[in-house]
mmCIF file of C-alpha atoms and ligand atoms in Angstrom:
data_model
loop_
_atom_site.group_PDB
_atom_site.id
_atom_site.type_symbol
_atom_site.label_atom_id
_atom_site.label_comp_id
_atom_site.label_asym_id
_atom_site.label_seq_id
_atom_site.Cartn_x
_atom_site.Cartn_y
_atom_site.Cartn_z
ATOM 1 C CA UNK A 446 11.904 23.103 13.051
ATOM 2 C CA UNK A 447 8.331 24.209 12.359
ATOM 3 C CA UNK A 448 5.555 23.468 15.351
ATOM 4 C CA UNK A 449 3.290 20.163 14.618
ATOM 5 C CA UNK A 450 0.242 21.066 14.309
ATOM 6 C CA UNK A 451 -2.701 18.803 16.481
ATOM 7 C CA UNK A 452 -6.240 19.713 16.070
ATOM 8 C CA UNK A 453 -8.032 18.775 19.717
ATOM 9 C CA UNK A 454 -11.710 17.356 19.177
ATOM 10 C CA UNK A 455 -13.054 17.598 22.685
ATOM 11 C CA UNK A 456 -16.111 15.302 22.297
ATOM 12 C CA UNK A 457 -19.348 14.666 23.847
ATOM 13 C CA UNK A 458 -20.805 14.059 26.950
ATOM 14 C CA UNK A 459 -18.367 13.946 30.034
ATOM 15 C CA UNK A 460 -15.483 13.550 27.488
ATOM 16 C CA UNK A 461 -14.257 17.107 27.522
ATOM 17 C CA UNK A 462 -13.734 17.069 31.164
ATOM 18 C CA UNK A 463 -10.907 14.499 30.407
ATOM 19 C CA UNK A 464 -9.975 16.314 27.720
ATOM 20 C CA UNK A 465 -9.932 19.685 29.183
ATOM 21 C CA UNK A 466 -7.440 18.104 32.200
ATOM 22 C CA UNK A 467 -5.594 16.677 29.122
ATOM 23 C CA UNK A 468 -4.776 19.863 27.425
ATOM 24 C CA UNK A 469 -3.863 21.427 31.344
ATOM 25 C CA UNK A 470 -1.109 19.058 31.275
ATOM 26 C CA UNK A 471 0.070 19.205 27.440
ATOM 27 C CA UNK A 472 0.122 23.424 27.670
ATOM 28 C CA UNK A 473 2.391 22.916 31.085
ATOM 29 C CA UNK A 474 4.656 21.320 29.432
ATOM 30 C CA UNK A 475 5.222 24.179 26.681
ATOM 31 C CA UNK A 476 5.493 21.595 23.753
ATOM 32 C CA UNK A 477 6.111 22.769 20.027
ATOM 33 C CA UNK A 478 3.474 22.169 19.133
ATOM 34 C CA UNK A 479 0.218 24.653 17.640
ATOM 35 C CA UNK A 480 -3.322 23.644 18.912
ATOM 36 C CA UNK A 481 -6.636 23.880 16.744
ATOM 37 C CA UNK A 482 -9.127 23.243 19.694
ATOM 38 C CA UNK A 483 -12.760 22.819 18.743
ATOM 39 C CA UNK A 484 -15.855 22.573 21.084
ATOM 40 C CA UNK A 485 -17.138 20.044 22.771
ATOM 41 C CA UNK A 486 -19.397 18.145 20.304
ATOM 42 C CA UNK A 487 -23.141 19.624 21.793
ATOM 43 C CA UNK A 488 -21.765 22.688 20.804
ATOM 44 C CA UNK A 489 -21.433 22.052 17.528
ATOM 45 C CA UNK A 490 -23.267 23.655 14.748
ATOM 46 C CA UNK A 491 -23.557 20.296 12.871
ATOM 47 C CA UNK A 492 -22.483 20.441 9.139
ATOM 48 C CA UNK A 493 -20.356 23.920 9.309
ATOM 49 C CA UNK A 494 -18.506 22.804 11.985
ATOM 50 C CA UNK A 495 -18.438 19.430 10.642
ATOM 51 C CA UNK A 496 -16.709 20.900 7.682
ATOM 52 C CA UNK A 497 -14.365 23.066 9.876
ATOM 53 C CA UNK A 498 -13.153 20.091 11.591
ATOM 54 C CA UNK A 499 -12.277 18.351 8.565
ATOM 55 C CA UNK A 500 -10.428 21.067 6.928
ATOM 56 C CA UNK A 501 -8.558 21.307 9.936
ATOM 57 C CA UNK A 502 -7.860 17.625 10.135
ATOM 58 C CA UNK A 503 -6.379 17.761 6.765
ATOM 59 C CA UNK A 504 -4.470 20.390 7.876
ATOM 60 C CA UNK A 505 -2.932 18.826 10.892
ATOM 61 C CA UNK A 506 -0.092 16.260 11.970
ATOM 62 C CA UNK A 507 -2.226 14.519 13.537
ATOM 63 C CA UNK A 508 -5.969 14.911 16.097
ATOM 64 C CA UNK A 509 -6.379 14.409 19.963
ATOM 65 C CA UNK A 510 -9.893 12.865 20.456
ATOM 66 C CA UNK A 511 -12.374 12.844 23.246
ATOM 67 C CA UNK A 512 -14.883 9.675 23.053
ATOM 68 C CA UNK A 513 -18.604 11.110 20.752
ATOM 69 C CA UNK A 514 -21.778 9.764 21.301
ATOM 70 C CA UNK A 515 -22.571 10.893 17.975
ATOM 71 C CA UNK A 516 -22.820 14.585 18.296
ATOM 72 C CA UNK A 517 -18.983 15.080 17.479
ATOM 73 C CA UNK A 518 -19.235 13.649 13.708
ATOM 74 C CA UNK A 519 -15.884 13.994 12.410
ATOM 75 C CA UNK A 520 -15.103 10.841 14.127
ATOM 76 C CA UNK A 521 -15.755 9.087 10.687
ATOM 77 C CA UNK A 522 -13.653 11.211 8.598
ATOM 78 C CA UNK A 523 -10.504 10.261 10.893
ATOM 79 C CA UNK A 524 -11.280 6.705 10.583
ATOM 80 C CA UNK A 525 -12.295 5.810 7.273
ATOM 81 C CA UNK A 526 -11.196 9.143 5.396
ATOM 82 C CA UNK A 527 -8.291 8.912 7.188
ATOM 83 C CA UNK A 528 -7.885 5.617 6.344
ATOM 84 C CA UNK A 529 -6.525 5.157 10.617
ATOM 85 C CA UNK A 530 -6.648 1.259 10.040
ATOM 86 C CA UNK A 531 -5.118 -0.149 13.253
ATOM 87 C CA UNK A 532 -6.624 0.435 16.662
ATOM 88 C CA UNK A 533 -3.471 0.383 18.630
ATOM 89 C CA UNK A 534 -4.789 -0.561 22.320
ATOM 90 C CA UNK A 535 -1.812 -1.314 24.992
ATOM 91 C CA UNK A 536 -2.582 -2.946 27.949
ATOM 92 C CA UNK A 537 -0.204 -2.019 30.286
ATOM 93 C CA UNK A 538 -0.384 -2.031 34.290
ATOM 94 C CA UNK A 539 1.628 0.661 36.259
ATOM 95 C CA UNK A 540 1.599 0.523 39.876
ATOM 96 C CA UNK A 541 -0.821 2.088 41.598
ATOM 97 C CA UNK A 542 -3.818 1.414 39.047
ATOM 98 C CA UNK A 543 -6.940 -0.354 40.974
ATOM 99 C CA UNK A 544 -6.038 -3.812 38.990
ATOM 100 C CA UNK A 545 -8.664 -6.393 40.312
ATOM 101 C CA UNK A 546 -6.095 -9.515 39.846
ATOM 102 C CA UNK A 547 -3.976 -10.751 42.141
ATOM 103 C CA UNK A 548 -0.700 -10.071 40.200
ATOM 104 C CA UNK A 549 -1.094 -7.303 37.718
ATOM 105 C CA UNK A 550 2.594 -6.475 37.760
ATOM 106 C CA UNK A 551 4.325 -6.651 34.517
ATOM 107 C CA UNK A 552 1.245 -6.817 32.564
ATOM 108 C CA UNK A 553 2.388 -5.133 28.984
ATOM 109 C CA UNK A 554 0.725 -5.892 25.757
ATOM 110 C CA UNK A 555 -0.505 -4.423 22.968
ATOM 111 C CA UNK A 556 -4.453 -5.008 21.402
ATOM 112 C CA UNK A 557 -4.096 -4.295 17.540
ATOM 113 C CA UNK A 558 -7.926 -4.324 16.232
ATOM 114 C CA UNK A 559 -8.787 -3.517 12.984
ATOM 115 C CA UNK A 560 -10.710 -0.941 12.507
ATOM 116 C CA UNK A 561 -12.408 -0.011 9.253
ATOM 117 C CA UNK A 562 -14.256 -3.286 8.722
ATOM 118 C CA UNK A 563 -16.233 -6.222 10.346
ATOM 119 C CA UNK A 564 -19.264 -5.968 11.715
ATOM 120 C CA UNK A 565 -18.992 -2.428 12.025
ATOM 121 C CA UNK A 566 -19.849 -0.988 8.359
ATOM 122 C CA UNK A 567 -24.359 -0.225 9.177
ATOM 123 C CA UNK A 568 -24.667 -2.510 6.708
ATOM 124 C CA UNK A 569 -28.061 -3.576 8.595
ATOM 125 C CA UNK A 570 -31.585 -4.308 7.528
ATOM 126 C CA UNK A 571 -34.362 -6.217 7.571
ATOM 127 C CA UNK A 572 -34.389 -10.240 7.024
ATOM 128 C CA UNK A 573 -36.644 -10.155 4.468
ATOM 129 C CA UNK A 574 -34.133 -7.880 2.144
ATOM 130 C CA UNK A 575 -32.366 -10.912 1.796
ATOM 131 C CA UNK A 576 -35.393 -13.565 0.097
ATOM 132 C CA UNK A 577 -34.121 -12.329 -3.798
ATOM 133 C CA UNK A 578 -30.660 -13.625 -2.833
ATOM 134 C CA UNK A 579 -31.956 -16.883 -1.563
ATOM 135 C CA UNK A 580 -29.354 -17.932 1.279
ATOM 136 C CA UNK A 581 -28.624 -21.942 2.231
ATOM 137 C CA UNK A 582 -27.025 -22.269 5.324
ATOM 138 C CA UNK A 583 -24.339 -23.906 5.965
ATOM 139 C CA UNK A 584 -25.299 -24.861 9.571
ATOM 140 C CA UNK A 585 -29.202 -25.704 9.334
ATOM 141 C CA UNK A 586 -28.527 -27.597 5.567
ATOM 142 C CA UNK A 587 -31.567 -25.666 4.293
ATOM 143 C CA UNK A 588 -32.434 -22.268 2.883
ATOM 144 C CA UNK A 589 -32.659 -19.266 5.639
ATOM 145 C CA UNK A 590 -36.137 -18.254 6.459
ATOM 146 C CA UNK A 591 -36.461 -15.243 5.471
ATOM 147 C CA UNK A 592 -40.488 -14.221 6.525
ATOM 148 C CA UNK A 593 -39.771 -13.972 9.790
ATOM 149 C CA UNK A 594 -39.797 -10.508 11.373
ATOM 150 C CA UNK A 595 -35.824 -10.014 11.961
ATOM 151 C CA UNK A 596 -32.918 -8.145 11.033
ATOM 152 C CA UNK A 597 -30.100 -9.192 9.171
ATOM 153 C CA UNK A 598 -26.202 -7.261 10.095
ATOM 154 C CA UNK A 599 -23.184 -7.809 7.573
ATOM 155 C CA UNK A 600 -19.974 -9.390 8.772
ATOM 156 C CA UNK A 601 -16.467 -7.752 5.157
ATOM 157 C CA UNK A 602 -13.264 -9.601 6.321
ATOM 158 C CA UNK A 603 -11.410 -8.521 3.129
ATOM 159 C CA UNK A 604 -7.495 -10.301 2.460
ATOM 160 C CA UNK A 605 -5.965 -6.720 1.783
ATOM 161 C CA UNK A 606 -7.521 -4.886 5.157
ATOM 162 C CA UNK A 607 -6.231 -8.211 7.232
ATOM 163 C CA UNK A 608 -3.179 -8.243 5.700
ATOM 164 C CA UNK A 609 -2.212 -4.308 6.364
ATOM 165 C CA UNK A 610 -3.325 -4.550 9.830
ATOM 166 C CA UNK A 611 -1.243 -7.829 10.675
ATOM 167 C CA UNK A 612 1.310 -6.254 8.681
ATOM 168 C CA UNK A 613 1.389 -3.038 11.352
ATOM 169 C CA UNK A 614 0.860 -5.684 14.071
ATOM 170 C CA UNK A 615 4.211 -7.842 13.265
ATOM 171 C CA UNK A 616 5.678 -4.402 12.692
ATOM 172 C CA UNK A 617 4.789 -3.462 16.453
ATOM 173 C CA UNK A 618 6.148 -7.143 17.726
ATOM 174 C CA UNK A 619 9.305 -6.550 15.992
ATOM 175 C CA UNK A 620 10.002 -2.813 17.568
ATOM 176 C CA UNK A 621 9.048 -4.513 21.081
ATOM 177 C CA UNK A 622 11.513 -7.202 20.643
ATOM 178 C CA UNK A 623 14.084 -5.328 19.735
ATOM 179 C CA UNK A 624 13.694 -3.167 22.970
ATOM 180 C CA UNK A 625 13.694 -6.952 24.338
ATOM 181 C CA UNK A 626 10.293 -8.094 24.143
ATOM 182 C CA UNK A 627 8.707 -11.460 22.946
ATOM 183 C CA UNK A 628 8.136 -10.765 19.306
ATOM 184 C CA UNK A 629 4.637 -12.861 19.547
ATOM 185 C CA UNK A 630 2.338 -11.988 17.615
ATOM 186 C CA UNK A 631 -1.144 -13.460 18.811
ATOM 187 C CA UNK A 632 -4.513 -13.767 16.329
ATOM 188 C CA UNK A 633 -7.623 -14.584 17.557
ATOM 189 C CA UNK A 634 -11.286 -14.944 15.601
ATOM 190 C CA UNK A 635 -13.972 -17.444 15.804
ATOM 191 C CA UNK A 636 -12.430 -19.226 12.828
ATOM 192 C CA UNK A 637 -14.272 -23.028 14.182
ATOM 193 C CA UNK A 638 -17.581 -21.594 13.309
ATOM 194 C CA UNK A 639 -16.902 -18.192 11.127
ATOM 195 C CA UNK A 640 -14.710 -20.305 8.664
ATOM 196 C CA UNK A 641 -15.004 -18.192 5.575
ATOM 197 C CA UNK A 642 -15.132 -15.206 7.059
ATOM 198 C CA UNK A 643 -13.229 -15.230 10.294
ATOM 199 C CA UNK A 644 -11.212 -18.550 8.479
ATOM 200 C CA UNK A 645 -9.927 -15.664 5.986
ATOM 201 C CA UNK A 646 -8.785 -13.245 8.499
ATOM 202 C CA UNK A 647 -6.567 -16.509 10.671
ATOM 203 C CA UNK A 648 -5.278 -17.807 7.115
ATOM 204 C CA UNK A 649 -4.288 -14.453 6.296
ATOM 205 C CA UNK A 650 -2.763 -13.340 9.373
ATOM 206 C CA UNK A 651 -0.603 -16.515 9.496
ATOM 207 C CA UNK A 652 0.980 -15.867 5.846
ATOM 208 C CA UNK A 653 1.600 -12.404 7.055
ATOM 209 C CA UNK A 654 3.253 -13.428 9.725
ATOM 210 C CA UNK A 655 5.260 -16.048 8.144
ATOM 211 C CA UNK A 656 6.944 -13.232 5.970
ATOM 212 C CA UNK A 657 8.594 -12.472 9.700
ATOM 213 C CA UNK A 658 11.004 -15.542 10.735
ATOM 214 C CA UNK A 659 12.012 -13.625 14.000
ATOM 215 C CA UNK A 660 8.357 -13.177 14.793
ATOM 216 C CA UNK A 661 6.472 -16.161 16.771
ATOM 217 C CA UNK A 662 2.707 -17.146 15.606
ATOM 218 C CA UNK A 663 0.436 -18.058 17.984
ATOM 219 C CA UNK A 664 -3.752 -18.172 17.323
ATOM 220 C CA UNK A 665 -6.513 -18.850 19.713
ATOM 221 C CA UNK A 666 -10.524 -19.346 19.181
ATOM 222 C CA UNK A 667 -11.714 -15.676 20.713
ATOM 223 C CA UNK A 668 -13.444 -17.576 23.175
ATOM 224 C CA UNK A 669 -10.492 -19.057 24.564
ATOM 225 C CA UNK A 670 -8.481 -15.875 24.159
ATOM 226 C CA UNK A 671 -10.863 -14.016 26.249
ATOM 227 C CA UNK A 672 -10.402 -16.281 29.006
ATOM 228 C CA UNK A 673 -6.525 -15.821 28.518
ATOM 229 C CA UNK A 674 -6.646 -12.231 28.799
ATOM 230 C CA UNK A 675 -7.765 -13.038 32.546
ATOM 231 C CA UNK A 676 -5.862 -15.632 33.026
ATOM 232 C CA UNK A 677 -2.645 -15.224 31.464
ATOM 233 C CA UNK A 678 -2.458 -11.779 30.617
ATOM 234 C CA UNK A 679 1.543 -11.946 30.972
ATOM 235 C CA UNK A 680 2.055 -14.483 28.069
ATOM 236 C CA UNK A 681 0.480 -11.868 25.485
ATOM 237 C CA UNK A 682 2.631 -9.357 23.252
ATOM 238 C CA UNK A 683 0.837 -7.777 20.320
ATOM 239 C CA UNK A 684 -2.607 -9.433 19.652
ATOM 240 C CA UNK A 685 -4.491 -8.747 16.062
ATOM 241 C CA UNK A 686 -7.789 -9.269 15.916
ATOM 242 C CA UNK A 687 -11.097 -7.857 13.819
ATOM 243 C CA UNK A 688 -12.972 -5.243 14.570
ATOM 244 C CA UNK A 689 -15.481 -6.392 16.866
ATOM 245 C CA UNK A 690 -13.857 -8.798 19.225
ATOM 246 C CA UNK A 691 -11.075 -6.006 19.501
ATOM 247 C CA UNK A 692 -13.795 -3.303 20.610
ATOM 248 C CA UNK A 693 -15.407 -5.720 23.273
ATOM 249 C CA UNK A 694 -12.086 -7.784 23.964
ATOM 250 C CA UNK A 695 -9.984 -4.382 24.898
ATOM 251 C CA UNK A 696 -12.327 -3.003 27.263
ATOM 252 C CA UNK A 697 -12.276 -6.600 29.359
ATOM 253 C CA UNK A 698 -8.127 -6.009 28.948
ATOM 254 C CA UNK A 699 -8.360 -2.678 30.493
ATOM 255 C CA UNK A 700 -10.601 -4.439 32.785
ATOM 256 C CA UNK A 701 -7.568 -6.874 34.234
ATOM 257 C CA UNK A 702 -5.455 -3.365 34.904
ATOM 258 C CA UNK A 703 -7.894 -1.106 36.260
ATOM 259 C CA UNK A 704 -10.216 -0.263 34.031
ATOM 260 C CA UNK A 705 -11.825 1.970 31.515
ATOM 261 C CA UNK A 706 -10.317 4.938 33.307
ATOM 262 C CA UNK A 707 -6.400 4.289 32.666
ATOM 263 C CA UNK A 708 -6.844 2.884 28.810
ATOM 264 C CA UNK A 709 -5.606 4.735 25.735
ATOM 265 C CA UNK A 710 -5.717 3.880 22.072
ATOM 266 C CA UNK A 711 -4.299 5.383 19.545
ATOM 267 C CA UNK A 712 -5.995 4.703 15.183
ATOM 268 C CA UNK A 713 -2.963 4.132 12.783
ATOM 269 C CA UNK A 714 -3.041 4.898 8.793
ATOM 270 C CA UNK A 715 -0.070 4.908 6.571
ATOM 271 C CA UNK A 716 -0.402 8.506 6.223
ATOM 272 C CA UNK A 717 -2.275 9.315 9.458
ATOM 273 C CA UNK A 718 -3.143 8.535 12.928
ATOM 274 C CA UNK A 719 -5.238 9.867 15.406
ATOM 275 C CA UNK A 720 -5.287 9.563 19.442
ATOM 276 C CA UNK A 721 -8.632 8.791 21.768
ATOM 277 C CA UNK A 722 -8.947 6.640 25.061
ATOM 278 C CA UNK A 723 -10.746 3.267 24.868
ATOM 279 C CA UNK A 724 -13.419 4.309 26.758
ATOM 280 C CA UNK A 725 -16.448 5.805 25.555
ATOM 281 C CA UNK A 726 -18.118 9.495 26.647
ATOM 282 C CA UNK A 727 -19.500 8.013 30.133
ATOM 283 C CA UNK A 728 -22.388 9.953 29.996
ATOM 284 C CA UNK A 729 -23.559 8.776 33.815
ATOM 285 C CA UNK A 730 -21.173 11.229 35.398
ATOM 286 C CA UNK A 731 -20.877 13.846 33.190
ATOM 287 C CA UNK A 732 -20.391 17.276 34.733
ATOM 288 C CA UNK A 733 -19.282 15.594 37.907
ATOM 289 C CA UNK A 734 -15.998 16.610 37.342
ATOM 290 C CA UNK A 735 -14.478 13.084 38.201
ATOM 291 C CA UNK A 736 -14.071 11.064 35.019
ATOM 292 C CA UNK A 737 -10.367 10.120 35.106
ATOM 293 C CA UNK A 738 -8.458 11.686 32.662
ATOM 294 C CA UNK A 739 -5.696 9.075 32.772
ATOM 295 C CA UNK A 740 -6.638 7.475 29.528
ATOM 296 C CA UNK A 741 -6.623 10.092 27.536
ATOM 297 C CA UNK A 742 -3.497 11.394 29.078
ATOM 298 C CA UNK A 743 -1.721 8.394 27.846
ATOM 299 C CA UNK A 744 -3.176 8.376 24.331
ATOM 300 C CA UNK A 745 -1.656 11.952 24.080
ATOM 301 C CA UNK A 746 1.555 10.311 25.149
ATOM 302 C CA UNK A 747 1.249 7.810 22.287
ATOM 303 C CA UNK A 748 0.786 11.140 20.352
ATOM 304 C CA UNK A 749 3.617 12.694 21.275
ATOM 305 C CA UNK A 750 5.731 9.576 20.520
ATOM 306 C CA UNK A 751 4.054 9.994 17.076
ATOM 307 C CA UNK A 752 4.855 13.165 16.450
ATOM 308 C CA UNK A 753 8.900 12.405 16.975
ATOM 309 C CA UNK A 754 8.649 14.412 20.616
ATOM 310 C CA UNK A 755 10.413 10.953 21.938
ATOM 311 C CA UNK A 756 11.591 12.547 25.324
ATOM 312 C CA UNK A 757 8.500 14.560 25.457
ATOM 313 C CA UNK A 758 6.414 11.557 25.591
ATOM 314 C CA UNK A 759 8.519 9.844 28.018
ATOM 315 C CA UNK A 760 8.253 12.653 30.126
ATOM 316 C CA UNK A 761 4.471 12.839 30.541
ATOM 317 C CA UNK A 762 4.360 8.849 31.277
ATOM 318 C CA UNK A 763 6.983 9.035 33.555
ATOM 319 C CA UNK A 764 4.815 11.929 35.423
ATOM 320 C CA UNK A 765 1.371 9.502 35.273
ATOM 321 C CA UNK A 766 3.713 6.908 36.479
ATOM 322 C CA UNK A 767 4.880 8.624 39.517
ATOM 323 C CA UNK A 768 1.671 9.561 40.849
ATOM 324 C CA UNK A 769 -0.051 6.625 40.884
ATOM 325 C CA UNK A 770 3.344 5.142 42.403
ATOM 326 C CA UNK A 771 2.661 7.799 44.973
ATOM 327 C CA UNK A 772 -1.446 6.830 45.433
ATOM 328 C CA UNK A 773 -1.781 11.050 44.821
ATOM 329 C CA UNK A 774 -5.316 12.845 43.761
ATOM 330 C CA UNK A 775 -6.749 9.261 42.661
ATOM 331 C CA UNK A 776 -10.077 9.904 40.591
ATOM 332 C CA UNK A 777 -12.940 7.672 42.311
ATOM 333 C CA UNK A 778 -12.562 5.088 39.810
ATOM 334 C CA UNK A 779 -9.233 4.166 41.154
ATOM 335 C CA UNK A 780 -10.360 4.254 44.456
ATOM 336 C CA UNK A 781 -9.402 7.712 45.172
ATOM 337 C CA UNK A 782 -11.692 11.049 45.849
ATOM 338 C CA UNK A 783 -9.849 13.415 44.209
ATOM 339 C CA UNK A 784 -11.279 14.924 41.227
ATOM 340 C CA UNK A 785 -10.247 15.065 37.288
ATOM 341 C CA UNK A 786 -8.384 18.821 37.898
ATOM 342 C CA UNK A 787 -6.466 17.470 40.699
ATOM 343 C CA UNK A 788 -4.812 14.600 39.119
ATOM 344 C CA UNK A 789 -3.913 16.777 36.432
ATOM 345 C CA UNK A 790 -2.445 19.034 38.904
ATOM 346 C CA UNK A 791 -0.803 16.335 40.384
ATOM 347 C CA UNK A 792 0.764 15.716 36.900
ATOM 348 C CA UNK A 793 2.079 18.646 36.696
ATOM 349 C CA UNK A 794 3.653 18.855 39.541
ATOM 350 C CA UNK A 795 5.692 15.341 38.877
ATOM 351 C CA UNK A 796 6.150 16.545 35.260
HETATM 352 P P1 ATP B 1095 -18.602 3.166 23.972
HETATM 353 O O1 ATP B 1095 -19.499 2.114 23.429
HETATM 354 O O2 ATP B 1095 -18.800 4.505 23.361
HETATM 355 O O3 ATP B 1095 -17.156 2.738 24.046
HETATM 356 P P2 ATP B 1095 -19.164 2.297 26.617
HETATM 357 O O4 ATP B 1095 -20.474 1.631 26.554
HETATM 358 O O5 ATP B 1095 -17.908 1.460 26.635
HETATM 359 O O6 ATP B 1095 -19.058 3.400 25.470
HETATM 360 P P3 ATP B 1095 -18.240 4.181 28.526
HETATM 361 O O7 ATP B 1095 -18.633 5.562 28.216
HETATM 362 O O8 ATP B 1095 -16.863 3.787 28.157
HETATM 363 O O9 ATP B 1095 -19.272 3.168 27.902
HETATM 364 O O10 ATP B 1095 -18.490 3.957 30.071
HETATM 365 C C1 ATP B 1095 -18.659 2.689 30.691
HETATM 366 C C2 ATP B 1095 -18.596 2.894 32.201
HETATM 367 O O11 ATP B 1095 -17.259 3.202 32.580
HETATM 368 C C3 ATP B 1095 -19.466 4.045 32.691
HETATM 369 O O12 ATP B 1095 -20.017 3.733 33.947
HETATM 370 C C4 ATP B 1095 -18.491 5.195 32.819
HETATM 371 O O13 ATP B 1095 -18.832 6.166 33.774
HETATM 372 C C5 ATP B 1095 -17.192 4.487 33.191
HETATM 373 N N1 ATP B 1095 -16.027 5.214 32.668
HETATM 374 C C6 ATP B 1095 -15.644 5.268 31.381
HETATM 375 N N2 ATP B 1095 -14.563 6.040 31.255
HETATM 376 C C7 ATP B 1095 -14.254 6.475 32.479
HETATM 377 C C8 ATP B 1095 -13.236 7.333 32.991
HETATM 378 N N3 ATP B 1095 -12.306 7.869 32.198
HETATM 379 N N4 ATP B 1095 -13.224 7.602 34.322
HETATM 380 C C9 ATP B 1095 -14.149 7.049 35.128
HETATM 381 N N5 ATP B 1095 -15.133 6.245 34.704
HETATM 382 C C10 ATP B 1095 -15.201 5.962 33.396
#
């Protein structure tokens, strides 16, 4: 069987430290697999290498990613050139991670966000763009004042984007259930006040999910689900949500197991998918040599379960598992004062 090929997109700021401890681990384990590494993202000579990257991408199986703070660009071909659609972010606690709740044990859902649409298009401007379209607002019963110094942002829930993403979302429940999970699928939006919008994305999700009989609905008001995700974190299975809620609403998940530090993510398409931690290039303690490599050491996990290497991808979990189990080379984060090439070492060892 021919290698896979993954091209590895470093990133910006102190993200290529995790990265770097990353790749340490994935060239230990002598995987079949051919690596196109780029530079981190300062690096870059913008536009050529821009153009590199992509080439490559289209080239690949599939693209490790370190977190950009906008100097790695390419970041916006994977998503929407790519077409990666669903921001797959587990929540999962493993023993050892610096949870701040009482009983993180057992903690094990999924975050499905989608990701090419919401809030998060620049579709931005100032208010008094809007005066030729002349706006009535629901809520104040009047026209919108539009003179006012201000800035207006644009909120595209479209039916086919929700109903792909719920789609891969019920798809995710059912896999999980049949390993003996729930099969819940949760939605959350601000549907009570966002009622075309946000409305849209709930009505949609529950058709979608009515297509599945073995699959159990379930739908909260975001503000309510965010107080579940402290609360009752152990109820949850796979949770859809838009763009924007998912962004904020995963990083207060990882939150409830240990943080930033220990969350991956991986971007789904139907005919690609790329793999990056939650968090973003923590810029405040780059070239420390302590960010915690963790989370992207489980998105390339996620990868490897991608790519078909099953057992490989076990493998590398099982060896993250073990030595937080053990409380070995712990980055600060989790309490610890070893640094980012020790826990990989550490890895490697339990590999
Ligand atoms: P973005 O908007 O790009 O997601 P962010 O605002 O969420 O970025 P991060 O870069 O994720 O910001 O960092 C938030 C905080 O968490 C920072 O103090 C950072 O140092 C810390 N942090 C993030 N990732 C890690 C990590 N892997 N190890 C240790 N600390 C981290």
């Amino acid at each position: 069987m021919a290698n896979k090929k993954v091209v590895v997109l470093p990133g910006d700021d102190a993200a290529p430290e995790g990265m770097n401890a990353t790749m340490e681990v994935l060239r230990a384990m002598r995987l079949s697999i051919d690596f196109d590494e780029f530079p981190p993202g300062e690096r870059w000579v913008r536009g050529e290498t821009d153009a590199k990257a992509r080439a490559a991408i289209d080239n690949s199986d599939t693209t490790l990613f370190g977190s950009t703070s906008g100097k790695t660009t390419s970041i916006g071909y994977l998503r929407w050139g790519k077409q990666t659609y669903a921001n797959v972010r587990p929540t999962r606690y493993l023993k050892g991670f610096r949870s701040p709740l009482a009983r993180p044990e057992g903690i094990d859902y999924l975050i499905v966000r989608e990701n090419l649409e919401d809030l998060y298009l620049g579709l931005e401007g100032p208010l008094g763009d809007l005066a030729p379209l002349q706006l009535k607002s629901r809520i104040l019963r009047g026209p919108l004042d539009t003179s006012r110094r201000g800035i207006y942002a644009i909120k595209v829930i479209t039916e086919a984007a929700t109903r792909r993403v719920v789609e891969f979302a019920c798809q995710l429940a059912m896999k999980r259930k049949r390993a003996g999970g729930k099969g819940k699928v949760t939605v959350t939006s601000k549907y009570n006040m966002l009622h075309e919008s946000d409305g849209l994305f709930r009505k949609v999700a529950e058709e979608t999910v009515a297509t599945h009989p073995e699959i159990t609905y379930e739908q909260f008001i975001v503000d309510d689900f965010a107080r579940r995700v402290v609360a009752s974190p152990h109820d949850l299975d796979v949770v859809v949500l838009p763009n924007l809620y998912g962004d904020i609403l995963s990083d207060a998940a990882a939150g409830t197991i240990g943080g930033l530090g220990v969350a991956p993510s991986g971007c789904y398409g139907d005919n690609y998918a790329y793999f990056e931690s939650v968090h973003g290039t923590a810029p405040d303690i780059m070239g420390m040599g302590i960010i915690n490599p963790t989370a992207s050491m489980l998105a390339a996990a996620m990868m490897l379960e991608y790519l078909g290497l099953k057992s490989e991808a076990a493998r590398l979990d099982d060896a993250i598992r073990k030595v937080y189990a053990e409380g070995r080379a712990l980055t600060p984060d989790q309490g610890g004062k070893s640094g980012t090439i020790d826990f990989a070492r550490a890895v490697i060892d339990a590999l």
